[in-house]
Amino acid sequence: MNSQIYAAIITLLGGILISAMTYWFSKQRELEAEIRKEKLIYYKEFFESLSGVIEGGVISRRTPKICESNKQSEFICTSAGSCCC
């Protein structure tokens, strides 16, 4: 009888551990996906600016999309369109 109780406790703890690990790893993957999405915004803005420079165009002095999308982050955007940390 004692061994059955120990087996049940070990099974219960194993189930809790596996579910906690699954939750942790899924949250990590969601965080990584969010970071990739944020990086994509930066890369698009960078390549738009780079293509404008290569074509000889003038870069507009508007507020970059990066600043508009990160108002809650550590970036401080000025009216001239530049961002600083």
PDB file of C-alpha atoms in Angstrom:
ATOM      1  CA  MET A   1       0.000   0.000   0.000  1.00  0.00           C
ATOM      2  CA  ASN A   2       2.845   2.373   0.809  1.00  0.00           C
ATOM      3  CA  SER A   3       4.434   1.850  -2.623  1.00  0.00           C
ATOM      4  CA  GLN A   4       1.137   2.690  -4.350  1.00  0.00           C
ATOM      5  CA  ILE A   5       0.942   6.021  -2.533  1.00  0.00           C
ATOM      6  CA  TYR A   6       4.538   6.831  -3.454  1.00  0.00           C
ATOM      7  CA  ALA A   7       3.871   5.948  -7.083  1.00  0.00           C
ATOM      8  CA  ALA A   8       0.788   8.172  -7.134  1.00  0.00           C
ATOM      9  CA  ILE A   9       2.699  11.104  -5.597  1.00  0.00           C
ATOM     10  CA  ILE A  10       5.573  10.701  -8.054  1.00  0.00           C
ATOM     11  CA  THR A  11       3.123  10.560 -10.970  1.00  0.00           C
ATOM     12  CA  LEU A  12       1.337  13.676  -9.718  1.00  0.00           C
ATOM     13  CA  LEU A  13       4.589  15.615  -9.317  1.00  0.00           C
ATOM     14  CA  GLY A  14       5.778  14.466 -12.741  1.00  0.00           C
ATOM     15  CA  GLY A  15       2.544  15.665 -14.350  1.00  0.00           C
ATOM     16  CA  ILE A  16       2.766  19.045 -12.655  1.00  0.00           C
ATOM     17  CA  LEU A  17       6.414  19.408 -13.665  1.00  0.00           C
ATOM     18  CA  ILE A  18       5.723  18.527 -17.298  1.00  0.00           C
ATOM     19  CA  SER A  19       2.798  20.946 -17.547  1.00  0.00           C
ATOM     20  CA  ALA A  20       4.853  23.750 -15.955  1.00  0.00           C
ATOM     21  CA  MET A  21       7.723  23.147 -18.370  1.00  0.00           C
ATOM     22  CA  THR A  22       5.333  23.126 -21.337  1.00  0.00           C
ATOM     23  CA  TYR A  23       3.854  26.443 -20.222  1.00  0.00           C
ATOM     24  CA  TRP A  24       7.323  27.970 -19.732  1.00  0.00           C
ATOM     25  CA  PHE A  25       8.598  26.886 -23.148  1.00  0.00           C
ATOM     26  CA  SER A  26       5.471  28.095 -24.945  1.00  0.00           C
ATOM     27  CA  LYS A  27       5.811  31.521 -23.292  1.00  0.00           C
ATOM     28  CA  GLN A  28       9.458  31.666 -24.375  1.00  0.00           C
ATOM     29  CA  ARG A  29       8.481  30.910 -27.972  1.00  0.00           C
ATOM     30  CA  GLU A  30       5.797  33.605 -27.888  1.00  0.00           C
ATOM     31  CA  LEU A  31       8.343  36.103 -26.602  1.00  0.00           C
ATOM     32  CA  GLU A  32      10.815  35.169 -29.339  1.00  0.00           C
ATOM     33  CA  ALA A  33       8.086  35.575 -31.983  1.00  0.00           C
ATOM     34  CA  GLU A  34       7.244  39.025 -30.635  1.00  0.00           C
ATOM     35  CA  ILE A  35      10.914  40.037 -30.755  1.00  0.00           C
ATOM     36  CA  ARG A  36      11.177  38.808 -34.361  1.00  0.00           C
ATOM     37  CA  LYS A  37       8.122  40.871 -35.256  1.00  0.00           C
ATOM     38  CA  GLU A  38       9.668  43.983 -33.680  1.00  0.00           C
ATOM     39  CA  LYS A  39      12.952  43.398 -35.528  1.00  0.00           C
ATOM     40  CA  LEU A  40      11.081  43.140 -38.807  1.00  0.00           C
ATOM     41  CA  ILE A  41       9.771  46.685 -38.323  1.00  0.00           C
ATOM     42  CA  TYR A  42      13.314  47.969 -37.784  1.00  0.00           C
ATOM     43  CA  TYR A  43      14.670  46.099 -40.801  1.00  0.00           C
ATOM     44  CA  LYS A  44      11.922  47.396 -43.086  1.00  0.00           C
ATOM     45  CA  GLU A  45      12.486  50.985 -41.996  1.00  0.00           C
ATOM     46  CA  PHE A  46      16.244  50.596 -42.385  1.00  0.00           C
ATOM     47  CA  PHE A  47      16.011  49.197 -45.905  1.00  0.00           C
ATOM     48  CA  GLU A  48      13.491  51.843 -46.942  1.00  0.00           C
ATOM     49  CA  SER A  49      15.931  54.512 -45.794  1.00  0.00           C
ATOM     50  CA  LEU A  50      18.865  52.748 -47.411  1.00  0.00           C
ATOM     51  CA  SER A  51      17.099  52.417 -50.738  1.00  0.00           C
ATOM     52  CA  GLY A  52      16.221  56.112 -50.587  1.00  0.00           C
ATOM     53  CA  VAL A  53      19.879  57.007 -50.067  1.00  0.00           C
ATOM     54  CA  ILE A  54      21.055  54.706 -52.855  1.00  0.00           C
ATOM     55  CA  GLU A  55      18.502  56.112 -55.311  1.00  0.00           C
ATOM     56  CA  GLY A  56      19.679  59.611 -54.444  1.00  0.00           C
ATOM     57  CA  GLY A  57      16.419  60.615 -52.907  1.00  0.00           C
ATOM     58  CA  VAL A  58      16.058  62.855 -49.932  1.00  0.00           C
ATOM     59  CA  ILE A  59      15.156  61.180 -46.676  1.00  0.00           C
ATOM     60  CA  SER A  60      12.048  62.804 -45.291  1.00  0.00           C
ATOM     61  CA  ARG A  61      12.177  64.370 -41.851  1.00  0.00           C
ATOM     62  CA  ARG A  62       9.086  62.608 -40.611  1.00  0.00           C
ATOM     63  CA  THR A  63       8.771  60.613 -37.439  1.00  0.00           C
ATOM     64  CA  PRO A  64       9.920  57.099 -38.298  1.00  0.00           C
ATOM     65  CA  LYS A  65       7.461  54.238 -38.100  1.00  0.00           C
ATOM     66  CA  ILE A  66       9.776  52.677 -35.562  1.00  0.00           C
ATOM     67  CA  CYS A  67       9.186  55.526 -33.137  1.00  0.00           C
ATOM     68  CA  GLU A  68       5.451  55.472 -33.737  1.00  0.00           C
ATOM     69  CA  SER A  69       5.269  51.762 -33.006  1.00  0.00           C
ATOM     70  CA  ASN A  70       7.428  51.977 -29.864  1.00  0.00           C
ATOM     71  CA  LYS A  71       5.834  54.840 -27.950  1.00  0.00           C
ATOM     72  CA  GLN A  72       5.753  52.680 -24.838  1.00  0.00           C
ATOM     73  CA  SER A  73       9.427  51.690 -25.101  1.00  0.00           C
ATOM     74  CA  GLU A  74      12.605  53.485 -24.134  1.00  0.00           C
ATOM     75  CA  PHE A  75      12.822  55.544 -27.334  1.00  0.00           C
ATOM     76  CA  ILE A  76      12.312  59.280 -27.188  1.00  0.00           C
ATOM     77  CA  CYS A  77      11.192  60.675 -30.528  1.00  0.00           C
ATOM     78  CA  THR A  78      11.567  64.302 -31.453  1.00  0.00           C
ATOM     79  CA  SER A  79       9.485  66.253 -33.925  1.00  0.00           C
ATOM     80  CA  ALA A  80      12.464  66.326 -36.305  1.00  0.00           C
ATOM     81  CA  GLY A  81      12.125  62.579 -36.738  1.00  0.00           C
ATOM     82  CA  SER A  82      15.144  61.381 -34.827  1.00  0.00           C
ATOM     83  CA  CYS A  83      15.035  58.820 -32.058  1.00  0.00           C
ATOM     84  CA  CYS A  84      17.362  58.487 -29.154  1.00  0.00           C
ATOM     85  CA  CYS A  85      17.544  56.100 -26.234  1.00  0.00           C
TER      86      CYS A  85
END
